[in-house]
Amino acid sequence: MIGMYRLPGVIASFGLIAHTWLLILVFVWADFTLTLPGIAAFILGIGMAVDANIITNERIREEMRNGRSVLSSVKAGNKSSMRTILDSNITTIIVGGVMFAFGTGSVKGFALVLIVEIVLSILTNVYFTHFLLNLLVKAGLLKKPKQFGVKESEINAL
C-alpha cells in the first residue's frame, strides 16, 4: 500500500498496525483461545481491512483524476467509500451472526473472531484512518496529487 498510495498508504498501514494490536489486546483481555478457524478469521479480517483502505484510496484518486482539489477529493472519496465499506462489513457481520447462532464448535469460534475483527476494522481502518487523512490534508501536509500517487498527466481539467 505504501508503494502504490504513497503517504495515504503509510496512514493506512499505521491504521492496520493499530487494528492488529487492538485485536490482539481484545484476544488477551477476553481470554480467547485462538484455534485454526480463529486464525483463518483473523487473516480474513485483516484482508478485509486492507481492502477497505484500498477502496478509500482508489476513490480519492478517482476524484483527483476528475480535477477536484485534494481536500474535496479526500472528503468525497471518504464519503463514497464509506457506503461501500459499511455495506460489505455489515453484510459480513450478519453472516457471522448467523454462523454463530446456528454453528457449533469451531464454526462459532470462526464467526466470533470474524465479528470482532470486522467491528475493529470499521473503527480503526475506516474512522481512524479517515480522521488522520483529513487531519493531514487540513494541516497542509498533503497538498499535491503526486503525494497520493496521481500523476499530473492523469488529471482531467474541468
PDB file of C-alpha atoms in Angstrom:
ATOM      1  CA  MET A   1       0.000   0.000   0.000  1.00  0.00           C
ATOM      2  CA  ILE A   2       2.883   2.353   0.705  1.00  0.00           C
ATOM      3  CA  GLY A   3       4.356   1.869  -2.762  1.00  0.00           C
ATOM      4  CA  MET A   4       1.042   2.310  -4.518  1.00  0.00           C
ATOM      5  CA  TYR A   5      -0.604   5.065  -2.474  1.00  0.00           C
ATOM      6  CA  ARG A   6       2.426   6.883  -1.027  1.00  0.00           C
ATOM      7  CA  LEU A   7       1.618   8.861   2.151  1.00  0.00           C
ATOM      8  CA  PRO A   8      -2.024   7.697   2.368  1.00  0.00           C
ATOM      9  CA  GLY A   9      -0.591   4.174   2.175  1.00  0.00           C
ATOM     10  CA  VAL A  10       1.588   4.958   5.193  1.00  0.00           C
ATOM     11  CA  ILE A  11      -1.504   6.165   7.054  1.00  0.00           C
ATOM     12  CA  ALA A  12      -3.411   3.027   6.030  1.00  0.00           C
ATOM     13  CA  SER A  13      -0.517   0.838   7.172  1.00  0.00           C
ATOM     14  CA  PHE A  14      -0.445   2.646  10.503  1.00  0.00           C
ATOM     15  CA  GLY A  15      -4.191   2.015  10.832  1.00  0.00           C
ATOM     16  CA  LEU A  16      -3.653  -1.683  10.092  1.00  0.00           C
ATOM     17  CA  ILE A  17      -0.945  -1.917  12.731  1.00  0.00           C
ATOM     18  CA  ALA A  18      -3.240  -0.234  15.272  1.00  0.00           C
ATOM     19  CA  HIS A  19      -6.042  -2.575  14.183  1.00  0.00           C
ATOM     20  CA  THR A  20      -3.902  -5.689  14.679  1.00  0.00           C
ATOM     21  CA  TRP A  21      -2.629  -4.587  18.088  1.00  0.00           C
ATOM     22  CA  LEU A  22      -6.151  -3.759  19.257  1.00  0.00           C
ATOM     23  CA  LEU A  23      -7.359  -7.148  18.073  1.00  0.00           C
ATOM     24  CA  ILE A  24      -4.568  -8.913  19.964  1.00  0.00           C
ATOM     25  CA  LEU A  25      -5.447  -6.807  23.018  1.00  0.00           C
ATOM     26  CA  VAL A  26      -9.077  -7.927  22.746  1.00  0.00           C
ATOM     27  CA  PHE A  27      -7.941 -11.555  22.467  1.00  0.00           C
ATOM     28  CA  VAL A  28      -5.811 -11.241  25.601  1.00  0.00           C
ATOM     29  CA  TRP A  29      -8.415  -9.231  27.519  1.00  0.00           C
ATOM     30  CA  ALA A  30     -11.297 -11.606  26.673  1.00  0.00           C
ATOM     31  CA  ASP A  31      -9.080 -14.677  27.185  1.00  0.00           C
ATOM     32  CA  PHE A  32      -9.841 -16.091  23.723  1.00  0.00           C
ATOM     33  CA  THR A  33      -8.249 -19.363  22.709  1.00  0.00           C
ATOM     34  CA  LEU A  34      -7.083 -18.910  19.155  1.00  0.00           C
ATOM     35  CA  THR A  35      -7.798 -22.044  17.119  1.00  0.00           C
ATOM     36  CA  LEU A  36      -7.145 -22.722  13.459  1.00  0.00           C
ATOM     37  CA  PRO A  37     -10.594 -21.380  12.393  1.00  0.00           C
ATOM     38  CA  GLY A  38      -9.935 -18.311  14.561  1.00  0.00           C
ATOM     39  CA  ILE A  39      -6.615 -17.747  12.800  1.00  0.00           C
ATOM     40  CA  ALA A  40      -8.404 -18.067   9.449  1.00  0.00           C
ATOM     41  CA  ALA A  41     -10.943 -15.432  10.553  1.00  0.00           C
ATOM     42  CA  PHE A  42      -8.078 -13.238  11.782  1.00  0.00           C
ATOM     43  CA  ILE A  43      -6.379 -13.389   8.369  1.00  0.00           C
ATOM     44  CA  LEU A  44      -9.680 -12.863   6.532  1.00  0.00           C
ATOM     45  CA  GLY A  45     -10.435  -9.807   8.668  1.00  0.00           C
ATOM     46  CA  ILE A  46      -7.031  -8.252   8.004  1.00  0.00           C
ATOM     47  CA  GLY A  47      -7.586  -8.831   4.296  1.00  0.00           C
ATOM     48  CA  MET A  48     -10.944  -7.070   4.524  1.00  0.00           C
ATOM     49  CA  ALA A  49      -9.299  -4.166   6.383  1.00  0.00           C
ATOM     50  CA  VAL A  50      -6.687  -3.842   3.627  1.00  0.00           C
ATOM     51  CA  ASP A  51      -9.491  -3.935   1.071  1.00  0.00           C
ATOM     52  CA  ALA A  52     -11.291  -1.101   2.886  1.00  0.00           C
ATOM     53  CA  ASN A  53      -8.165   1.047   2.684  1.00  0.00           C
ATOM     54  CA  ILE A  54      -7.694   0.261  -1.000  1.00  0.00           C
ATOM     55  CA  ILE A  55     -11.303   1.204  -1.755  1.00  0.00           C
ATOM     56  CA  THR A  56     -10.896   4.512   0.073  1.00  0.00           C
ATOM     57  CA  ASN A  57      -7.590   5.405  -1.566  1.00  0.00           C
ATOM     58  CA  GLU A  58      -8.834   4.492  -5.037  1.00  0.00           C
ATOM     59  CA  ARG A  59     -11.957   6.621  -4.606  1.00  0.00           C
ATOM     60  CA  ILE A  60      -9.786   9.568  -3.525  1.00  0.00           C
ATOM     61  CA  ARG A  61      -7.516   9.096  -6.540  1.00  0.00           C
ATOM     62  CA  GLU A  62     -10.542   8.861  -8.821  1.00  0.00           C
ATOM     63  CA  GLU A  63     -11.803  12.207  -7.518  1.00  0.00           C
ATOM     64  CA  MET A  64      -8.387  13.773  -8.092  1.00  0.00           C
ATOM     65  CA  ARG A  65      -8.260  12.449 -11.641  1.00  0.00           C
ATOM     66  CA  ASN A  66     -11.592  14.192 -12.228  1.00  0.00           C
ATOM     67  CA  GLY A  67      -9.957  17.533 -11.433  1.00  0.00           C
ATOM     68  CA  ARG A  68     -11.038  18.116  -7.838  1.00  0.00           C
ATOM     69  CA  SER A  69      -8.781  19.688  -5.226  1.00  0.00           C
ATOM     70  CA  VAL A  70      -7.001  17.500  -2.697  1.00  0.00           C
ATOM     71  CA  LEU A  71      -9.323  18.479   0.178  1.00  0.00           C
ATOM     72  CA  SER A  72     -12.520  17.954  -1.794  1.00  0.00           C
ATOM     73  CA  SER A  73     -11.152  14.686  -3.218  1.00  0.00           C
ATOM     74  CA  VAL A  74     -10.427  13.359   0.254  1.00  0.00           C
ATOM     75  CA  LYS A  75     -13.858  14.369   1.537  1.00  0.00           C
ATOM     76  CA  ALA A  76     -15.710  12.935  -1.474  1.00  0.00           C
ATOM     77  CA  GLY A  77     -13.558   9.791  -1.589  1.00  0.00           C
ATOM     78  CA  ASN A  78     -14.066   9.095   2.118  1.00  0.00           C
ATOM     79  CA  LYS A  79     -17.804   9.668   1.822  1.00  0.00           C
ATOM     80  CA  SER A  80     -18.328   7.453  -1.219  1.00  0.00           C
ATOM     81  CA  SER A  81     -16.081   4.677   0.081  1.00  0.00           C
ATOM     82  CA  MET A  82     -17.799   4.700   3.483  1.00  0.00           C
ATOM     83  CA  ARG A  83     -21.055   3.385   1.998  1.00  0.00           C
ATOM     84  CA  THR A  84     -19.329   0.561   0.153  1.00  0.00           C
ATOM     85  CA  ILE A  85     -17.180  -0.458   3.113  1.00  0.00           C
ATOM     86  CA  LEU A  86     -20.021  -0.351   5.648  1.00  0.00           C
ATOM     87  CA  ASP A  87     -22.293  -2.298   3.309  1.00  0.00           C
ATOM     88  CA  SER A  88     -19.808  -5.137   2.894  1.00  0.00           C
ATOM     89  CA  ASN A  89     -18.827  -5.174   6.570  1.00  0.00           C
ATOM     90  CA  ILE A  90     -22.412  -5.139   7.862  1.00  0.00           C
ATOM     91  CA  THR A  91     -23.267  -7.975   5.490  1.00  0.00           C
ATOM     92  CA  THR A  92     -20.294  -9.944   6.816  1.00  0.00           C
ATOM     93  CA  ILE A  93     -21.356  -9.269  10.425  1.00  0.00           C
ATOM     94  CA  ILE A  94     -24.862 -10.562   9.632  1.00  0.00           C
ATOM     95  CA  VAL A  95     -23.410 -13.724   8.091  1.00  0.00           C
ATOM     96  CA  GLY A  96     -21.098 -14.124  11.099  1.00  0.00           C
ATOM     97  CA  GLY A  97     -24.102 -13.765  13.417  1.00  0.00           C
ATOM     98  CA  VAL A  98     -25.967 -16.473  11.533  1.00  0.00           C
ATOM     99  CA  MET A  99     -22.898 -18.731  11.656  1.00  0.00           C
ATOM    100  CA  PHE A 100     -22.565 -18.105  15.390  1.00  0.00           C
ATOM    101  CA  ALA A 101     -26.259 -18.748  16.042  1.00  0.00           C
ATOM    102  CA  PHE A 102     -26.520 -21.975  14.046  1.00  0.00           C
ATOM    103  CA  GLY A 103     -22.941 -23.270  14.072  1.00  0.00           C
ATOM    104  CA  THR A 104     -21.172 -25.454  16.570  1.00  0.00           C
ATOM    105  CA  GLY A 105     -17.644 -25.567  17.942  1.00  0.00           C
ATOM    106  CA  SER A 106     -15.071 -24.226  15.547  1.00  0.00           C
ATOM    107  CA  VAL A 107     -17.699 -22.543  13.338  1.00  0.00           C
ATOM    108  CA  LYS A 108     -18.764 -20.444  16.339  1.00  0.00           C
ATOM    109  CA  GLY A 109     -15.124 -19.576  17.017  1.00  0.00           C
ATOM    110  CA  PHE A 110     -14.598 -18.511  13.419  1.00  0.00           C
ATOM    111  CA  ALA A 111     -17.759 -16.390  13.495  1.00  0.00           C
ATOM    112  CA  LEU A 112     -16.892 -14.722  16.802  1.00  0.00           C
ATOM    113  CA  VAL A 113     -13.364 -13.784  15.751  1.00  0.00           C
ATOM    114  CA  LEU A 114     -14.672 -12.551  12.393  1.00  0.00           C
ATOM    115  CA  ILE A 115     -17.303 -10.317  14.018  1.00  0.00           C
ATOM    116  CA  VAL A 116     -14.786  -8.838  16.463  1.00  0.00           C
ATOM    117  CA  GLU A 117     -12.347  -8.321  13.608  1.00  0.00           C
ATOM    118  CA  ILE A 118     -14.906  -6.522  11.431  1.00  0.00           C
ATOM    119  CA  VAL A 119     -16.036  -4.208  14.237  1.00  0.00           C
ATOM    120  CA  LEU A 120     -12.425  -3.257  14.977  1.00  0.00           C
ATOM    121  CA  SER A 121     -11.799  -2.835  11.261  1.00  0.00           C
ATOM    122  CA  ILE A 122     -14.650  -0.354  10.997  1.00  0.00           C
ATOM    123  CA  LEU A 123     -13.341   1.593  13.989  1.00  0.00           C
ATOM    124  CA  THR A 124      -9.668   1.689  13.070  1.00  0.00           C
ATOM    125  CA  ASN A 125      -9.425   1.428   9.311  1.00  0.00           C
ATOM    126  CA  VAL A 126     -12.459   3.484   8.448  1.00  0.00           C
ATOM    127  CA  TYR A 127     -12.930   6.145  11.104  1.00  0.00           C
ATOM    128  CA  PHE A 128      -9.354   6.388  12.440  1.00  0.00           C
ATOM    129  CA  THR A 129      -7.557   6.446   9.081  1.00  0.00           C
ATOM    130  CA  HIS A 130     -10.171   8.799   7.579  1.00  0.00           C
ATOM    131  CA  PHE A 131      -9.635  11.117  10.556  1.00  0.00           C
ATOM    132  CA  LEU A 132      -5.838  11.014  10.158  1.00  0.00           C
ATOM    133  CA  LEU A 133      -6.027  11.629   6.415  1.00  0.00           C
ATOM    134  CA  ASN A 134      -8.377  14.599   6.859  1.00  0.00           C
ATOM    135  CA  LEU A 135      -6.123  15.948   9.604  1.00  0.00           C
ATOM    136  CA  LEU A 136      -3.019  15.811   7.401  1.00  0.00           C
ATOM    137  CA  VAL A 137      -4.817  17.415   4.457  1.00  0.00           C
ATOM    138  CA  LYS A 138      -6.221  20.244   6.595  1.00  0.00           C
ATOM    139  CA  ALA A 139      -2.790  20.768   8.200  1.00  0.00           C
ATOM    140  CA  GLY A 140      -1.330  21.270   4.724  1.00  0.00           C
ATOM    141  CA  LEU A 141       0.991  18.264   4.794  1.00  0.00           C
ATOM    142  CA  LEU A 142      -0.808  16.658   1.843  1.00  0.00           C
ATOM    143  CA  LYS A 143      -1.209  19.316  -0.834  1.00  0.00           C
ATOM    144  CA  LYS A 144      -0.352  17.681  -4.124  1.00  0.00           C
ATOM    145  CA  PRO A 145      -1.973  14.845  -6.049  1.00  0.00           C
ATOM    146  CA  LYS A 146       1.524  13.391  -6.515  1.00  0.00           C
ATOM    147  CA  GLN A 147       1.565  12.599  -2.789  1.00  0.00           C
ATOM    148  CA  PHE A 148      -1.441  10.337  -3.430  1.00  0.00           C
ATOM    149  CA  GLY A 149       0.215   8.589  -6.378  1.00  0.00           C
ATOM    150  CA  VAL A 150      -1.699  10.567  -9.027  1.00  0.00           C
ATOM    151  CA  LYS A 151       0.363  11.921 -11.913  1.00  0.00           C
ATOM    152  CA  GLU A 152      -0.366  15.379 -13.296  1.00  0.00           C
ATOM    153  CA  SER A 153      -0.973  13.844 -16.742  1.00  0.00           C
ATOM    154  CA  GLU A 154      -3.813  11.714 -15.317  1.00  0.00           C
ATOM    155  CA  ILE A 155      -5.811  14.702 -14.044  1.00  0.00           C
ATOM    156  CA  ASN A 156      -8.658  15.812 -16.296  1.00  0.00           C
ATOM    157  CA  ALA A 157      -9.180  19.547 -16.466  1.00  0.00           C
ATOM    158  CA  LEU A 158     -12.698  20.694 -15.618  1.00  0.00           C
TER     159      LEU A 158
END
